[in-house]
PDB file of C-alpha atoms and ligand atoms in Angstrom:
ATOM      1  CA  UNK V   1     -18.513 -13.948  12.453  1.00 58.00           C
ATOM      2  CA  UNK V   2     -17.904 -12.379   9.035  1.00 67.00           C
ATOM      3  CA  UNK V   3     -14.294 -11.353   8.782  1.00 88.00           C
ATOM      4  CA  UNK V   4     -12.800  -8.344   6.997  1.00 96.00           C
ATOM      5  CA  UNK V   5     -11.027  -9.592   3.881  1.00 98.00           C
ATOM      6  CA  UNK V   6      -8.115  -7.545   2.595  1.00 98.00           C
ATOM      7  CA  UNK V   7      -6.614  -7.537  -0.874  1.00 98.00           C
ATOM      8  CA  UNK V   8      -3.010  -6.349  -1.128  1.00 98.00           C
ATOM      9  CA  UNK V   9      -1.463  -4.785  -4.232  1.00 98.00           C
ATOM     10  CA  UNK V  10       2.329  -4.564  -4.248  1.00 98.00           C
ATOM     11  CA  UNK V  11       5.331  -4.353  -6.536  1.00 97.00           C
ATOM     12  CA  UNK V  12       8.302  -4.938  -4.258  1.00 97.00           C
ATOM     13  CA  UNK V  13       9.612  -6.587  -1.125  1.00 97.00           C
ATOM     14  CA  UNK V  14       6.281  -6.812   0.677  1.00 98.00           C
ATOM     15  CA  UNK V  15       7.418  -5.667   4.111  1.00 98.00           C
ATOM     16  CA  UNK V  16       4.143  -3.773   4.608  1.00 98.00           C
ATOM     17  CA  UNK V  17       2.169  -6.869   3.617  1.00 98.00           C
ATOM     18  CA  UNK V  18       4.197  -8.740   6.219  1.00 98.00           C
ATOM     19  CA  UNK V  19       3.431  -6.099   8.858  1.00 98.00           C
ATOM     20  CA  UNK V  20      -0.290  -6.431   8.095  1.00 98.00           C
ATOM     21  CA  UNK V  21      -0.031 -10.204   8.365  1.00 98.00           C
ATOM     22  CA  UNK V  22       1.898  -9.936  11.646  1.00 98.00           C
ATOM     23  CA  UNK V  23      -0.825  -7.691  13.076  1.00 98.00           C
ATOM     24  CA  UNK V  24      -3.442 -10.260  12.047  1.00 98.00           C
ATOM     25  CA  UNK V  25      -1.457 -13.107  13.614  1.00 97.00           C
ATOM     26  CA  UNK V  26      -0.783 -11.003  16.703  1.00 97.00           C
ATOM     27  CA  UNK V  27      -4.494 -10.299  17.143  1.00 96.00           C
ATOM     28  CA  UNK V  28      -4.389  -6.512  16.752  1.00 96.00           C
ATOM     29  CA  UNK V  29      -6.085  -6.568  13.329  1.00 97.00           C
ATOM     30  CA  UNK V  30      -9.154  -8.707  12.914  1.00 97.00           C
ATOM     31  CA  UNK V  31      -8.936  -9.594   9.224  1.00 97.00           C
ATOM     32  CA  UNK V  32      -7.592 -12.016   6.678  1.00 98.00           C
ATOM     33  CA  UNK V  33      -5.619 -11.447   3.507  1.00 98.00           C
ATOM     34  CA  UNK V  34      -7.700 -12.935   0.694  1.00 98.00           C
ATOM     35  CA  UNK V  35      -5.303 -12.252  -2.163  1.00 98.00           C
ATOM     36  CA  UNK V  36      -2.006 -10.543  -3.006  1.00 98.00           C
ATOM     37  CA  UNK V  37      -1.649  -9.125  -6.512  1.00 98.00           C
ATOM     38  CA  UNK V  38       1.616  -7.885  -7.961  1.00 98.00           C
ATOM     39  CA  UNK V  39       2.635  -6.306 -11.280  1.00 97.00           C
ATOM     40  CA  UNK V  40       6.178  -7.717 -11.126  1.00 96.00           C
ATOM     41  CA  UNK V  41       6.572 -11.496 -11.436  1.00 96.00           C
ATOM     42  CA  UNK V  42      10.034 -11.293  -9.800  1.00 96.00           C
ATOM     43  CA  UNK V  43       8.937  -9.367  -6.701  1.00 97.00           C
ATOM     44  CA  UNK V  44       9.620 -10.847  -3.289  1.00 98.00           C
ATOM     45  CA  UNK V  45       6.075 -10.018  -2.110  1.00 98.00           C
ATOM     46  CA  UNK V  46       4.726 -12.923  -4.202  1.00 98.00           C
ATOM     47  CA  UNK V  47       7.088 -15.483  -2.738  1.00 98.00           C
ATOM     48  CA  UNK V  48       6.568 -14.133   0.771  1.00 98.00           C
ATOM     49  CA  UNK V  49       2.782 -14.409   0.457  1.00 98.00           C
ATOM     50  CA  UNK V  50       2.820 -17.895  -1.073  1.00 98.00           C
ATOM     51  CA  UNK V  51       5.194 -19.192   1.593  1.00 98.00           C
ATOM     52  CA  UNK V  52       2.585 -18.174   4.166  1.00 97.00           C
ATOM     53  CA  UNK V  53      -0.274 -19.833   2.333  1.00 97.00           C
ATOM     54  CA  UNK V  54      -1.778 -16.700   0.794  1.00 98.00           C
ATOM     55  CA  UNK V  55      -3.097 -16.700  -2.760  1.00 98.00           C
ATOM     56  CA  UNK V  56      -0.692 -14.528  -4.748  1.00 98.00           C
ATOM     57  CA  UNK V  57      -0.947 -13.745  -8.453  1.00 98.00           C
ATOM     58  CA  UNK V  58       0.691 -11.583 -11.092  1.00 98.00           C
ATOM     59  CA  UNK V  59      -1.213  -8.742 -12.750  1.00 97.00           C
ATOM     60  CA  UNK V  60      -0.508  -8.843 -16.473  1.00 93.00           C
ATOM     61  CA  UNK V  61       0.311  -5.274 -17.498  1.00 93.00           C
ATOM     62  CA  UNK V  62       0.889  -6.225 -21.152  1.00 90.00           C
ATOM     63  CA  UNK V  63       4.512  -5.093 -21.163  1.00 91.00           C
ATOM     64  CA  UNK V  64       3.750  -1.499 -20.061  1.00 92.00           C
ATOM     65  CA  UNK V  65       6.420  -0.259 -17.663  1.00 90.00           C
ATOM     66  CA  UNK V  66       4.301   2.191 -15.623  1.00 90.00           C
ATOM     67  CA  UNK V  67       0.822   2.243 -17.150  1.00 93.00           C
ATOM     68  CA  UNK V  68      -2.003   0.410 -15.407  1.00 94.00           C
ATOM     69  CA  UNK V  69      -4.172  -0.324 -18.438  1.00 94.00           C
ATOM     70  CA  UNK V  70      -7.940  -0.401 -18.232  1.00 94.00           C
ATOM     71  CA  UNK V  71      -7.920  -4.133 -19.000  1.00 95.00           C
ATOM     72  CA  UNK V  72      -5.388  -4.790 -16.216  1.00 96.00           C
ATOM     73  CA  UNK V  73      -7.497  -2.783 -13.775  1.00 96.00           C
ATOM     74  CA  UNK V  74     -10.631  -4.668 -14.768  1.00 96.00           C
ATOM     75  CA  UNK V  75      -8.834  -7.969 -14.286  1.00 97.00           C
ATOM     76  CA  UNK V  76      -7.524  -6.771 -10.907  1.00 98.00           C
ATOM     77  CA  UNK V  77     -11.033  -5.770  -9.773  1.00 98.00           C
ATOM     78  CA  UNK V  78     -12.356  -9.144 -10.926  1.00 98.00           C
ATOM     79  CA  UNK V  79      -9.742 -11.072  -8.948  1.00 98.00           C
ATOM     80  CA  UNK V  80     -10.264  -8.935  -5.844  1.00 98.00           C
ATOM     81  CA  UNK V  81     -14.022  -9.494  -6.010  1.00 98.00           C
ATOM     82  CA  UNK V  82     -13.578 -13.191  -6.632  1.00 98.00           C
ATOM     83  CA  UNK V  83     -11.439 -13.382  -3.473  1.00 98.00           C
ATOM     84  CA  UNK V  84     -14.228 -11.659  -1.495  1.00 97.00           C
ATOM     85  CA  UNK V  85     -12.146  -8.551  -0.778  1.00 98.00           C
ATOM     86  CA  UNK V  86     -13.788  -5.747   1.260  1.00 97.00           C
ATOM     87  CA  UNK V  87     -10.819  -3.385   1.385  1.00 98.00           C
ATOM     88  CA  UNK V  88      -7.790  -2.962  -0.890  1.00 98.00           C
ATOM     89  CA  UNK V  89      -4.406  -1.994   0.573  1.00 98.00           C
ATOM     90  CA  UNK V  90      -1.732  -0.665  -1.745  1.00 98.00           C
ATOM     91  CA  UNK V  91       1.604  -1.641  -0.244  1.00 98.00           C
ATOM     92  CA  UNK V  92       4.441  -0.353  -2.390  1.00 96.00           C
ATOM     93  CA  UNK V  93       2.331  -0.624  -5.554  1.00 97.00           C
ATOM     94  CA  UNK V  94       4.077   1.391  -8.266  1.00 94.00           C
ATOM     95  CA  UNK V  95       1.209   2.086 -10.678  1.00 95.00           C
ATOM     96  CA  UNK V  96      -1.399   4.848 -10.466  1.00 95.00           C
ATOM     97  CA  UNK V  97      -4.826   3.402  -9.761  1.00 95.00           C
ATOM     98  CA  UNK V  98      -7.638   5.011 -11.756  1.00 91.00           C
ATOM     99  CA  UNK V  99     -11.059   4.044 -12.963  1.00 90.00           C
ATOM    100  CA  UNK V 100     -12.322   1.314 -13.306  1.00 93.00           C
ATOM    101  CA  UNK V 101     -10.600  -0.034 -10.187  1.00 97.00           C
ATOM    102  CA  UNK V 102     -11.491   3.046  -8.095  1.00 97.00           C
ATOM    103  CA  UNK V 103     -15.144   2.627  -9.064  1.00 97.00           C
ATOM    104  CA  UNK V 104     -15.101  -1.046  -8.056  1.00 97.00           C
ATOM    105  CA  UNK V 105     -13.990  -0.188  -4.480  1.00 98.00           C
ATOM    106  CA  UNK V 106     -15.225   3.360  -3.697  1.00 97.00           C
ATOM    107  CA  UNK V 107     -13.511   4.720  -0.549  1.00 96.00           C
ATOM    108  CA  UNK V 108     -12.155   1.223   0.060  1.00 98.00           C
ATOM    109  CA  UNK V 109      -8.646   1.585  -1.398  1.00 98.00           C
ATOM    110  CA  UNK V 110      -5.894   2.671   1.022  1.00 98.00           C
ATOM    111  CA  UNK V 111      -2.253   3.531   0.385  1.00 98.00           C
ATOM    112  CA  UNK V 112       0.812   3.953   2.568  1.00 98.00           C
ATOM    113  CA  UNK V 113       3.111   6.810   1.546  1.00 98.00           C
ATOM    114  CA  UNK V 114       6.545   7.553   3.028  1.00 98.00           C
ATOM    115  CA  UNK V 115       6.095  11.278   3.792  1.00 98.00           C
ATOM    116  CA  UNK V 116       3.805  13.561   5.744  1.00 98.00           C
ATOM    117  CA  UNK V 117       1.436  14.320   2.889  1.00 98.00           C
ATOM    118  CA  UNK V 118       0.736  16.759   1.307  1.00 98.00           C
ATOM    119  CA  UNK V 119       4.544  17.196   1.478  1.00 98.00           C
ATOM    120  CA  UNK V 120       6.585  15.123  -0.975  1.00 98.00           C
ATOM    121  CA  UNK V 121       4.022  13.220  -3.040  1.00 97.00           C
ATOM    122  CA  UNK V 122       5.261  10.904  -5.783  1.00 95.00           C
ATOM    123  CA  UNK V 123       8.339   8.754  -6.096  1.00 95.00           C
ATOM    124  CA  UNK V 124      11.130   8.328  -3.538  1.00 97.00           C
ATOM    125  CA  UNK V 125       9.630  10.657  -0.959  1.00 98.00           C
ATOM    126  CA  UNK V 126      12.488   9.791   1.415  1.00 97.00           C
ATOM    127  CA  UNK V 127      15.007  11.168  -1.109  1.00 98.00           C
ATOM    128  CA  UNK V 128      12.866  14.277  -1.640  1.00 98.00           C
ATOM    129  CA  UNK V 129      12.851  14.888   2.144  1.00 98.00           C
ATOM    130  CA  UNK V 130      16.643  14.544   2.490  1.00 98.00           C
ATOM    131  CA  UNK V 131      17.250  16.769  -0.532  1.00 98.00           C
ATOM    132  CA  UNK V 132      14.858  19.435   0.801  1.00 98.00           C
ATOM    133  CA  UNK V 133      16.798  19.496   4.098  1.00 97.00           C
ATOM    134  CA  UNK V 134      13.711  19.175   6.317  1.00 98.00           C
ATOM    135  CA  UNK V 135      14.159  18.147   9.962  1.00 98.00           C
ATOM    136  CA  UNK V 136      10.943  16.169  10.126  1.00 98.00           C
ATOM    137  CA  UNK V 137       9.172  13.824   7.767  1.00 98.00           C
ATOM    138  CA  UNK V 138       6.936  10.817   8.370  1.00 98.00           C
ATOM    139  CA  UNK V 139       4.443   8.425   6.882  1.00 98.00           C
ATOM    140  CA  UNK V 140       0.820   8.733   5.802  1.00 98.00           C
ATOM    141  CA  UNK V 141      -2.034   6.313   5.224  1.00 98.00           C
ATOM    142  CA  UNK V 142      -4.618   7.815   2.900  1.00 98.00           C
ATOM    143  CA  UNK V 143      -7.575   6.895   0.743  1.00 98.00           C
ATOM    144  CA  UNK V 144      -6.729   6.542  -2.910  1.00 98.00           C
ATOM    145  CA  UNK V 145      -8.414   8.876  -5.381  1.00 96.00           C
ATOM    146  CA  UNK V 146      -7.626   9.651  -9.011  1.00 93.00           C
ATOM    147  CA  UNK V 147      -4.726  11.971  -8.094  1.00 93.00           C
ATOM    148  CA  UNK V 148      -1.182  11.140  -7.081  1.00 93.00           C
ATOM    149  CA  UNK V 149      -1.156  10.722  -3.262  1.00 95.00           C
ATOM    150  CA  UNK V 150      -4.000  13.228  -2.886  1.00 96.00           C
ATOM    151  CA  UNK V 151      -6.775  11.241  -1.193  1.00 97.00           C
ATOM    152  CA  UNK V 152      -8.213  11.833   2.282  1.00 98.00           C
ATOM    153  CA  UNK V 153      -5.635  11.328   5.029  1.00 98.00           C
ATOM    154  CA  UNK V 154      -6.557   8.588   7.517  1.00 98.00           C
ATOM    155  CA  UNK V 155      -3.443   8.519   9.684  1.00 98.00           C
ATOM    156  CA  UNK V 156       0.064   9.947   9.983  1.00 98.00           C
ATOM    157  CA  UNK V 157       3.176   9.339  12.068  1.00 98.00           C
ATOM    158  CA  UNK V 158       6.110  11.753  12.310  1.00 98.00           C
ATOM    159  CA  UNK V 159       9.722  10.640  11.872  1.00 98.00           C
ATOM    160  CA  UNK V 160      12.721  12.878  12.618  1.00 98.00           C
ATOM    161  CA  UNK V 161      15.231  13.531   9.858  1.00 98.00           C
ATOM    162  CA  UNK V 162      18.821  13.715  11.131  1.00 98.00           C
ATOM    163  CA  UNK V 163      21.549  15.908   9.639  1.00 96.00           C
ATOM    164  CA  UNK V 164      23.578  12.849   8.645  1.00 97.00           C
ATOM    165  CA  UNK V 165      20.651  10.915   7.154  1.00 98.00           C
ATOM    166  CA  UNK V 166      21.023   9.529   3.656  1.00 98.00           C
ATOM    167  CA  UNK V 167      17.919   8.683   1.616  1.00 98.00           C
ATOM    168  CA  UNK V 168      18.517   5.036   2.555  1.00 98.00           C
ATOM    169  CA  UNK V 169      18.854   5.540   6.335  1.00 98.00           C
ATOM    170  CA  UNK V 170      15.750   7.742   6.375  1.00 98.00           C
ATOM    171  CA  UNK V 171      13.811   5.238   4.297  1.00 98.00           C
ATOM    172  CA  UNK V 172      14.577   2.394   6.687  1.00 98.00           C
ATOM    173  CA  UNK V 173      13.339   4.463   9.678  1.00 98.00           C
ATOM    174  CA  UNK V 174      10.244   5.486   7.718  1.00 98.00           C
ATOM    175  CA  UNK V 175       9.524   1.830   7.046  1.00 98.00           C
ATOM    176  CA  UNK V 176       9.532   1.030  10.769  1.00 98.00           C
ATOM    177  CA  UNK V 177       6.830   3.703  11.184  1.00 98.00           C
ATOM    178  CA  UNK V 178       4.913   2.386   8.141  1.00 98.00           C
ATOM    179  CA  UNK V 179       4.793  -1.092   9.625  1.00 98.00           C
ATOM    180  CA  UNK V 180       3.239   0.306  12.804  1.00 98.00           C
ATOM    181  CA  UNK V 181       0.850   2.814  11.232  1.00 98.00           C
ATOM    182  CA  UNK V 182      -0.597   0.786   8.358  1.00 98.00           C
ATOM    183  CA  UNK V 183      -2.192  -2.110  10.294  1.00 98.00           C
ATOM    184  CA  UNK V 184      -3.394   0.283  13.025  1.00 98.00           C
ATOM    185  CA  UNK V 185      -5.059   2.590  10.488  1.00 98.00           C
ATOM    186  CA  UNK V 186      -6.651  -0.290   8.571  1.00 98.00           C
ATOM    187  CA  UNK V 187      -8.213  -1.524  11.830  1.00 97.00           C
ATOM    188  CA  UNK V 188      -9.489   1.956  12.728  1.00 97.00           C
ATOM    189  CA  UNK V 189     -10.904   2.670   9.271  1.00 98.00           C
ATOM    190  CA  UNK V 190     -12.563  -0.753   9.037  1.00 96.00           C
ATOM    191  CA  UNK V 191     -14.337  -0.209  12.338  1.00 95.00           C
ATOM    192  CA  UNK V 192     -15.428   3.268  11.182  1.00 94.00           C
ATOM    193  CA  UNK V 193     -17.008   1.623   8.113  1.00 92.00           C
ATOM    194  CA  UNK V 194     -18.445  -1.195  10.230  1.00 87.00           C
ATOM    195  CA  UNK V 195     -16.591  -3.797   8.200  1.00 86.00           C
TER     196      UNK V 195
HETATM  197  C1  LIG I 201       7.271   1.584   1.122  1.00 88.98           C
HETATM  198  O1  LIG I 201       8.249   2.405   1.682  1.00 88.98           O
HETATM  199  C2  LIG I 201       6.107   2.401   0.630  1.00 88.98           C
HETATM  200  O2  LIG I 201       5.817   3.521   1.392  1.00 88.98           O
HETATM  201  C3  LIG I 201       6.610   2.830  -0.709  1.00 88.98           C
HETATM  202  O3  LIG I 201       7.241   1.665  -1.231  1.00 88.98           O
HETATM  203  C4  LIG I 201       7.766   0.911  -0.151  1.00 88.98           C
HETATM  204  C5  LIG I 201       7.271  -0.495  -0.274  1.00 88.98           C
HETATM  205  O4  LIG I 201       7.904  -1.375   0.596  1.00 88.98           O
HETATM  206  N1  LIG I 201       5.544   3.345  -1.538  1.00 88.98           N
HETATM  207  P1  LIG I 201       7.385  -2.855   0.832  1.00 88.98           P
HETATM  208  O5  LIG I 201       7.213  -3.524  -0.525  1.00 88.98           O
HETATM  209  O6  LIG I 201       6.115  -2.807   1.612  1.00 88.98           O
HETATM  210  O7  LIG I 201       8.508  -3.509   1.600  1.00 88.98           O
END
């Protein structure tokens, strides 16, 4: 049986990568993680992946703090293809993906975002929700397009916001929902694409 191979792009702790891996181990997501790529050599996601026997490499962003240069995107696409990746999952990846990476994986790049999009796109959506005083937020899995958190929505889960929530308490509850929604949505989308 040919198995769905995922490539994960992250910048941080890698808890969503772990949730995807747990779903694979637990048998609810029929896939393997072929490669983890990260733009921050210090990020925990790299160590976490390597400890569990997953190929994990740093993307060289040539000293740019936020920019995902064309060369870096080409190199990323090359490594993903080399690892046999069918679907790319952004998991806390802090750079905006554009061409040429989008063109290398059309409709095959997913992202998890900590709000009910289209509300609160961009950075620190949990802080935006607390500051806006909303009583409900949530998490979204969407396809990545050239905009910021604008691609087609594949799945959402609501999370209540309490009056005494801080950005940090809300973020930790949002992450619990992310860890449930992301693997579930990957499985559903992969079966829709017959992968
Ligand atoms: C998640 O909350 C994700 O929604 C946001 O960054 C965080 C990454 O966490 N974009 P992790 O690296 O998966 O633990």
